[in-house]
mmCIF file of C-alpha atoms in Angstrom:
data_model
loop_
_atom_site.group_PDB
_atom_site.id
_atom_site.type_symbol
_atom_site.label_atom_id
_atom_site.label_comp_id
_atom_site.label_asym_id
_atom_site.label_seq_id
_atom_site.Cartn_x
_atom_site.Cartn_y
_atom_site.Cartn_z
ATOM 1 C CA UNK U 1 5.806 -6.183 -13.462
ATOM 2 C CA UNK U 2 2.884 -5.137 -15.657
ATOM 3 C CA UNK U 3 4.125 -1.536 -15.642
ATOM 4 C CA UNK U 4 7.662 -2.593 -16.590
ATOM 5 C CA UNK U 5 6.352 -4.746 -19.443
ATOM 6 C CA UNK U 6 4.221 -1.848 -20.684
ATOM 7 C CA UNK U 7 7.189 0.537 -20.637
ATOM 8 C CA UNK U 8 9.316 -2.035 -22.477
ATOM 9 C CA UNK U 9 6.642 -2.531 -25.163
ATOM 10 C CA UNK U 10 6.255 1.227 -25.665
ATOM 11 C CA UNK U 11 10.035 1.666 -25.892
ATOM 12 C CA UNK U 12 10.242 -1.198 -28.404
ATOM 13 C CA UNK U 13 7.467 0.323 -30.499
ATOM 14 C CA UNK U 14 9.019 3.792 -30.408
ATOM 15 C CA UNK U 15 12.482 2.591 -31.394
ATOM 16 C CA UNK U 16 11.157 0.410 -34.205
ATOM 17 C CA UNK U 17 8.478 2.736 -35.537
ATOM 18 C CA UNK U 18 10.308 3.377 -38.818
ATOM 19 C CA UNK U 19 10.752 -0.336 -39.530
ATOM 20 C CA UNK U 20 7.426 -1.652 -38.223
ATOM 21 C CA UNK U 21 5.444 -1.087 -41.400
ATOM 22 C CA UNK U 22 2.311 -0.371 -39.356
ATOM 23 C CA UNK U 23 -0.300 1.797 -41.003
ATOM 24 C CA UNK U 24 -3.515 3.094 -39.483
ATOM 25 C CA UNK U 25 -5.484 2.519 -42.691
ATOM 26 C CA UNK U 26 -5.212 -1.274 -42.921
ATOM 27 C CA UNK U 27 -3.879 -4.492 -41.482
ATOM 28 C CA UNK U 28 -2.536 -4.773 -37.957
ATOM 29 C CA UNK U 29 -2.420 -1.017 -37.416
ATOM 30 C CA UNK U 30 -6.112 -0.683 -38.281
ATOM 31 C CA UNK U 31 -7.006 -3.617 -36.009
ATOM 32 C CA UNK U 32 -5.086 -2.075 -33.110
ATOM 33 C CA UNK U 33 -7.092 1.119 -33.550
ATOM 34 C CA UNK U 34 -10.342 -0.841 -33.306
ATOM 35 C CA UNK U 35 -9.112 -2.749 -30.245
ATOM 36 C CA UNK U 36 -8.006 0.472 -28.553
ATOM 37 C CA UNK U 37 -11.300 2.237 -29.261
ATOM 38 C CA UNK U 38 -13.439 -0.675 -28.052
ATOM 39 C CA UNK U 39 -11.314 -1.046 -24.915
ATOM 40 C CA UNK U 40 -11.752 2.657 -24.176
ATOM 41 C CA UNK U 41 -15.530 2.288 -24.389
ATOM 42 C CA UNK U 42 -15.409 -0.775 -22.125
ATOM 43 C CA UNK U 43 -13.763 1.383 -19.453
ATOM 44 C CA UNK U 44 -17.223 2.816 -18.772
ATOM 45 C CA UNK U 45 -18.311 -0.544 -17.378
ATOM 46 C CA UNK U 46 -16.419 0.015 -14.116
ATOM 47 C CA UNK U 47 -18.236 3.223 -13.052
ATOM 48 C CA UNK U 48 -21.481 1.613 -14.238
ATOM 49 C CA UNK U 49 -20.754 -1.431 -12.059
ATOM 50 C CA UNK U 50 -20.364 0.840 -9.026
ATOM 51 C CA UNK U 51 -23.477 2.924 -9.623
ATOM 52 C CA UNK U 52 -26.123 0.748 -11.305
ATOM 53 C CA UNK U 53 -27.999 -1.527 -8.931
ATOM 54 C CA UNK U 54 -28.601 -4.327 -11.459
ATOM 55 C CA UNK U 55 -24.822 -4.679 -11.991
ATOM 56 C CA UNK U 56 -23.847 -4.953 -8.325
ATOM 57 C CA UNK U 57 -23.803 -8.742 -8.425
ATOM 58 C CA UNK U 58 -21.581 -8.867 -11.496
ATOM 59 C CA UNK U 59 -18.349 -9.767 -9.721
ATOM 60 C CA UNK U 60 -16.434 -8.008 -6.962
ATOM 61 C CA UNK U 61 -15.437 -4.353 -7.177
ATOM 62 C CA UNK U 62 -11.679 -5.074 -6.710
ATOM 63 C CA UNK U 63 -11.707 -7.360 -9.769
ATOM 64 C CA UNK U 64 -13.525 -4.719 -11.800
ATOM 65 C CA UNK U 65 -11.129 -2.057 -10.586
ATOM 66 C CA UNK U 66 -8.081 -4.133 -11.502
ATOM 67 C CA UNK U 67 -9.531 -4.852 -14.949
ATOM 68 C CA UNK U 68 -10.352 -1.165 -15.394
ATOM 69 C CA UNK U 69 -6.746 -0.164 -14.682
ATOM 70 C CA UNK U 70 -5.327 -2.819 -17.007
ATOM 71 C CA UNK U 71 -7.635 -1.800 -19.846
ATOM 72 C CA UNK U 72 -6.796 1.844 -19.154
ATOM 73 C CA UNK U 73 -3.185 1.010 -20.033
ATOM 74 C CA UNK U 74 -3.847 -1.409 -22.901
ATOM 75 C CA UNK U 75 -6.140 1.000 -24.776
ATOM 76 C CA UNK U 76 -3.701 3.935 -25.164
ATOM 77 C CA UNK U 77 -0.837 1.527 -25.965
ATOM 78 C CA UNK U 78 -2.928 0.069 -28.799
ATOM 79 C CA UNK U 79 -3.710 3.587 -30.021
ATOM 80 C CA UNK U 80 -0.011 4.506 -29.952
ATOM 81 C CA UNK U 81 0.822 1.504 -32.136
ATOM 82 C CA UNK U 82 -2.201 2.290 -34.322
ATOM 83 C CA UNK U 83 -0.704 5.750 -34.936
ATOM 84 C CA UNK U 84 2.783 4.187 -35.172
ATOM 85 C CA UNK U 85 3.981 6.793 -32.642
ATOM 86 C CA UNK U 86 3.543 9.540 -35.242
ATOM 87 C CA UNK U 87 1.276 12.522 -35.761
ATOM 88 C CA UNK U 88 -1.084 12.601 -38.707
ATOM 89 C CA UNK U 89 -4.105 14.634 -39.745
ATOM 90 C CA UNK U 90 -5.731 17.183 -37.462
ATOM 91 C CA UNK U 91 -8.598 14.926 -36.349
ATOM 92 C CA UNK U 92 -6.267 11.987 -35.684
ATOM 93 C CA UNK U 93 -3.938 14.233 -33.687
ATOM 94 C CA UNK U 94 -6.841 15.452 -31.550
ATOM 95 C CA UNK U 95 -7.919 11.851 -30.912
ATOM 96 C CA UNK U 96 -4.365 10.778 -30.059
ATOM 97 C CA UNK U 97 -3.734 13.696 -27.713
ATOM 98 C CA UNK U 98 -7.116 13.128 -26.039
ATOM 99 C CA UNK U 99 -6.232 9.463 -25.523
ATOM 100 C CA UNK U 100 -2.871 10.275 -23.970
ATOM 101 C CA UNK U 101 -4.440 12.995 -21.797
ATOM 102 C CA UNK U 102 -7.034 10.592 -20.386
ATOM 103 C CA UNK U 103 -4.364 7.920 -19.866
ATOM 104 C CA UNK U 104 -2.175 10.420 -18.021
ATOM 105 C CA UNK U 105 -5.146 11.493 -15.931
ATOM 106 C CA UNK U 106 -5.779 7.847 -15.054
ATOM 107 C CA UNK U 107 -2.185 7.353 -13.913
ATOM 108 C CA UNK U 108 -2.424 10.464 -11.728
ATOM 109 C CA UNK U 109 -5.739 9.230 -10.333
ATOM 110 C CA UNK U 110 -4.187 5.860 -9.507
ATOM 111 C CA UNK U 111 -1.454 7.603 -7.517
ATOM 112 C CA UNK U 112 -3.936 9.765 -5.606
ATOM 113 C CA UNK U 113 -6.151 6.723 -4.991
ATOM 114 C CA UNK U 114 -3.351 4.938 -3.119
ATOM 115 C CA UNK U 115 -3.022 7.986 -0.851
ATOM 116 C CA UNK U 116 -6.628 7.815 0.359
ATOM 117 C CA UNK U 117 -7.010 4.014 0.421
ATOM 118 C CA UNK U 118 -5.115 1.143 1.996
ATOM 119 C CA UNK U 119 -3.257 0.192 -1.173
ATOM 120 C CA UNK U 120 -5.019 -0.368 -4.486
ATOM 121 C CA UNK U 121 -7.550 -2.880 -3.211
ATOM 122 C CA UNK U 122 -8.015 -1.893 0.437
ATOM 123 C CA UNK U 123 -10.732 0.189 2.030
ATOM 124 C CA UNK U 124 -10.891 3.944 2.330
ATOM 125 C CA UNK U 125 -8.477 5.491 4.806
ATOM 126 C CA UNK U 126 -10.146 7.411 7.636
ATOM 127 C CA UNK U 127 -8.621 10.190 9.685
ATOM 128 C CA UNK U 128 -9.739 8.658 12.977
ATOM 129 C CA UNK U 129 -8.094 5.322 12.165
ATOM 130 C CA UNK U 130 -4.840 7.028 11.224
ATOM 131 C CA UNK U 131 -4.856 9.138 14.378
ATOM 132 C CA UNK U 132 -5.386 6.015 16.475
ATOM 133 C CA UNK U 133 -2.490 4.292 14.688
ATOM 134 C CA UNK U 134 -0.241 7.303 15.297
ATOM 135 C CA UNK U 135 -1.239 7.442 18.954
ATOM 136 C CA UNK U 136 -0.534 3.726 19.367
ATOM 137 C CA UNK U 137 2.878 4.006 17.713
ATOM 138 C CA UNK U 138 3.762 7.019 19.849
ATOM 139 C CA UNK U 139 2.681 5.141 22.966
ATOM 140 C CA UNK U 140 4.854 2.159 22.036
ATOM 141 C CA UNK U 141 7.847 4.426 21.467
ATOM 142 C CA UNK U 142 7.267 6.307 24.718
ATOM 143 C CA UNK U 143 6.940 3.054 26.652
ATOM 144 C CA UNK U 144 10.066 1.629 25.034
ATOM 145 C CA UNK U 145 11.953 4.817 25.913
ATOM 146 C CA UNK U 146 10.498 5.518 29.342
ATOM 147 C CA UNK U 147 14.095 6.135 30.398
ATOM 148 C CA UNK U 148 14.271 9.053 27.902
ATOM 149 C CA UNK U 149 11.174 11.245 28.510
ATOM 150 C CA UNK U 150 12.545 13.905 26.147
ATOM 151 C CA UNK U 151 11.592 11.634 23.238
ATOM 152 C CA UNK U 152 7.863 12.067 23.796
ATOM 153 C CA UNK U 153 8.258 15.861 23.815
ATOM 154 C CA UNK U 154 10.183 15.703 20.528
ATOM 155 C CA UNK U 155 7.546 13.474 18.953
ATOM 156 C CA UNK U 156 4.794 15.847 20.057
ATOM 157 C CA UNK U 157 6.678 18.874 18.702
ATOM 158 C CA UNK U 158 7.059 17.180 15.310
ATOM 159 C CA UNK U 159 3.388 16.200 15.297
ATOM 160 C CA UNK U 160 2.261 19.731 16.148
ATOM 161 C CA UNK U 161 4.331 21.184 13.305
ATOM 162 C CA UNK U 162 3.232 18.856 10.518
ATOM 163 C CA UNK U 163 -0.428 18.657 11.569
ATOM 164 C CA UNK U 164 -0.917 22.413 11.846
ATOM 165 C CA UNK U 165 -3.729 23.366 9.413
ATOM 166 C CA UNK U 166 -2.746 24.963 6.122
ATOM 167 C CA UNK U 167 -3.533 28.649 5.727
ATOM 168 C CA UNK U 168 -4.708 28.238 2.120
ATOM 169 C CA UNK U 169 -4.635 25.638 -0.712
ATOM 170 C CA UNK U 170 -1.230 26.813 -1.945
ATOM 171 C CA UNK U 171 0.224 26.511 1.541
ATOM 172 C CA UNK U 172 -1.283 23.018 1.762
ATOM 173 C CA UNK U 173 0.409 22.020 -1.494
ATOM 174 C CA UNK U 174 3.775 23.328 -0.318
ATOM 175 C CA UNK U 175 3.392 21.492 3.002
ATOM 176 C CA UNK U 176 2.759 18.191 1.234
ATOM 177 C CA UNK U 177 5.672 18.740 -1.157
ATOM 178 C CA UNK U 178 8.200 19.353 1.636
ATOM 179 C CA UNK U 179 6.701 16.852 4.079
ATOM 180 C CA UNK U 180 8.820 13.965 2.819
ATOM 181 C CA UNK U 181 12.050 15.880 3.414
ATOM 182 C CA UNK U 182 10.832 16.971 6.843
ATOM 183 C CA UNK U 183 9.989 13.386 7.809
ATOM 184 C CA UNK U 184 13.377 12.092 6.642
ATOM 185 C CA UNK U 185 15.207 14.819 8.569
ATOM 186 C CA UNK U 186 13.156 14.069 11.692
ATOM 187 C CA UNK U 187 13.821 10.335 11.360
ATOM 188 C CA UNK U 188 17.560 11.014 11.180
ATOM 189 C CA UNK U 189 17.543 13.319 14.214
ATOM 190 C CA UNK U 190 15.377 11.043 16.342
ATOM 191 C CA UNK U 191 17.337 7.940 15.338
ATOM 192 C CA UNK U 192 20.526 9.598 16.529
ATOM 193 C CA UNK U 193 18.850 10.688 19.751
ATOM 194 C CA UNK U 194 17.479 7.200 20.421
ATOM 195 C CA UNK U 195 20.817 5.535 19.655
ATOM 196 C CA UNK U 196 22.494 7.806 22.191
ATOM 197 C CA UNK U 197 19.770 7.122 24.742
ATOM 198 C CA UNK U 198 20.116 3.362 24.227
ATOM 199 C CA UNK U 199 23.890 3.506 24.668
ATOM 200 C CA UNK U 200 23.526 5.481 27.889
ATOM 201 C CA UNK U 201 20.833 3.182 29.264
ATOM 202 C CA UNK U 202 22.827 0.100 28.249
ATOM 203 C CA UNK U 203 25.813 1.272 30.281
ATOM 204 C CA UNK U 204 23.655 2.127 33.287
ATOM 205 C CA UNK U 205 21.612 -1.092 33.233
ATOM 206 C CA UNK U 206 24.357 -3.416 32.072
ATOM 207 C CA UNK U 207 22.512 -4.559 28.952
ATOM 208 C CA UNK U 208 24.099 -7.250 26.838
ATOM 209 C CA UNK U 209 24.975 -6.588 23.209
ATOM 210 C CA UNK U 210 21.930 -8.638 22.169
ATOM 211 C CA UNK U 211 19.597 -6.557 24.370
ATOM 212 C CA UNK U 212 21.040 -3.340 23.009
ATOM 213 C CA UNK U 213 20.560 -4.480 19.418
ATOM 214 C CA UNK U 214 16.963 -5.570 20.102
ATOM 215 C CA UNK U 215 16.099 -2.199 21.655
ATOM 216 C CA UNK U 216 17.574 -0.326 18.714
ATOM 217 C CA UNK U 217 15.722 -2.510 16.217
ATOM 218 C CA UNK U 218 12.395 -2.108 18.010
ATOM 219 C CA UNK U 219 12.927 1.642 18.320
ATOM 220 C CA UNK U 220 13.606 2.022 14.598
ATOM 221 C CA UNK U 221 10.527 -0.015 13.737
ATOM 222 C CA UNK U 222 8.203 1.932 16.035
ATOM 223 C CA UNK U 223 9.664 5.232 14.837
ATOM 224 C CA UNK U 224 9.122 4.314 11.176
ATOM 225 C CA UNK U 225 5.511 3.339 11.847
ATOM 226 C CA UNK U 226 4.878 6.537 13.799
ATOM 227 C CA UNK U 227 6.428 8.889 11.230
ATOM 228 C CA UNK U 228 4.713 7.155 8.322
ATOM 229 C CA UNK U 229 1.339 7.358 10.041
ATOM 230 C CA UNK U 230 1.702 11.017 11.025
ATOM 231 C CA UNK U 231 2.684 11.779 7.446
ATOM 232 C CA UNK U 232 -0.470 10.032 6.212
ATOM 233 C CA UNK U 233 -2.567 12.057 8.651
ATOM 234 C CA UNK U 234 -0.971 15.280 7.411
ATOM 235 C CA UNK U 235 -1.478 14.362 3.749
ATOM 236 C CA UNK U 236 -4.934 12.811 3.934
ATOM 237 C CA UNK U 237 -7.027 15.987 3.799
ATOM 238 C CA UNK U 238 -5.019 17.362 0.877
ATOM 239 C CA UNK U 239 -5.262 14.149 -1.143
ATOM 240 C CA UNK U 240 -8.970 13.736 -0.383
ATOM 241 C CA UNK U 241 -9.652 17.184 -1.837
ATOM 242 C CA UNK U 242 -7.364 16.428 -4.772
ATOM 243 C CA UNK U 243 -9.137 13.106 -5.395
ATOM 244 C CA UNK U 244 -12.521 14.836 -5.421
ATOM 245 C CA UNK U 245 -11.226 17.395 -7.919
ATOM 246 C CA UNK U 246 -9.749 14.617 -10.060
ATOM 247 C CA UNK U 247 -13.117 12.835 -10.165
ATOM 248 C CA UNK U 248 -14.761 16.020 -11.406
ATOM 249 C CA UNK U 249 -12.120 16.472 -14.113
ATOM 250 C CA UNK U 250 -11.533 12.888 -15.292
ATOM 251 C CA UNK U 251 -15.027 12.053 -16.547
ATOM 252 C CA UNK U 252 -15.353 15.142 -18.812
ATOM 253 C CA UNK U 253 -11.909 14.335 -20.208
ATOM 254 C CA UNK U 254 -13.102 10.827 -21.000
ATOM 255 C CA UNK U 255 -16.207 12.081 -22.791
ATOM 256 C CA UNK U 256 -14.028 14.543 -24.706
ATOM 257 C CA UNK U 257 -12.013 11.516 -25.801
ATOM 258 C CA UNK U 258 -15.171 9.694 -26.905
ATOM 259 C CA UNK U 259 -16.255 12.675 -29.003
ATOM 260 C CA UNK U 260 -12.782 13.035 -30.525
ATOM 261 C CA UNK U 261 -12.670 9.296 -31.260
ATOM 262 C CA UNK U 262 -16.086 9.289 -32.934
ATOM 263 C CA UNK U 263 -15.146 12.310 -35.058
ATOM 264 C CA UNK U 264 -11.899 10.597 -36.042
ATOM 265 C CA UNK U 265 -13.656 7.362 -37.066
ATOM 266 C CA UNK U 266 -16.307 9.259 -39.039
ATOM 267 C CA UNK U 267 -13.713 11.428 -40.784
ATOM 268 C CA UNK U 268 -11.540 8.435 -41.693
ATOM 269 C CA UNK U 269 -14.388 6.381 -43.154
ATOM 270 C CA UNK U 270 -16.241 9.199 -44.910
ATOM 271 C CA UNK U 271 -13.368 10.962 -46.637
#
């Protein structure tokens, strides 16, 4: 909801930029620039909260993290309205582009974060936990389809393919990019196989329509859990390395923004 509201506000500002009357030099436009700049500086409080011992009792990390993300959106939106969605002098353009670059980096970081954590506010995902989840899901499927032993062999073949180590970073990137299509294709093939196996078993065992439907529903649920978990296992190493690289890159980008912002403020008020 917050994201949709933000997109709507940006679209409204963009479409009405010629009629808004906002100016960066005075009034509301000037105030939005101050609010955006101060909010950007306040973003440093979150990493300080995580690293400085005297701040560790200042509220829970999830609350700080949520506030950090919200401010990371509010600040660049304020700067966009401050600039009235238009380019200006060289120093203001550098500050604006730096702001948008850091905001874009934050959005990318948020996406990567969800790949190595249980959601936005959950703990860090571990490979061992994911492997245990995949093994459990595979065991449930195999037990449910004990009458179709070929299923376990097909599951193992899929697992061996997607969990094979990448030969190099580029190969790892390609594997992650095509993994979604591979998982969807495997889900379709295995769903068809399981439906056929259920029909055959239903005729042999004299299952009722209700029993057949329950077995199909349970099979689809276990299969979805298994495929999703194996996909997470396959992606985890790649996204962990990507998250580490993002951490190295994001902070220098932020300090570049601070320098550009200070230069912009000095230039505006001195000349």
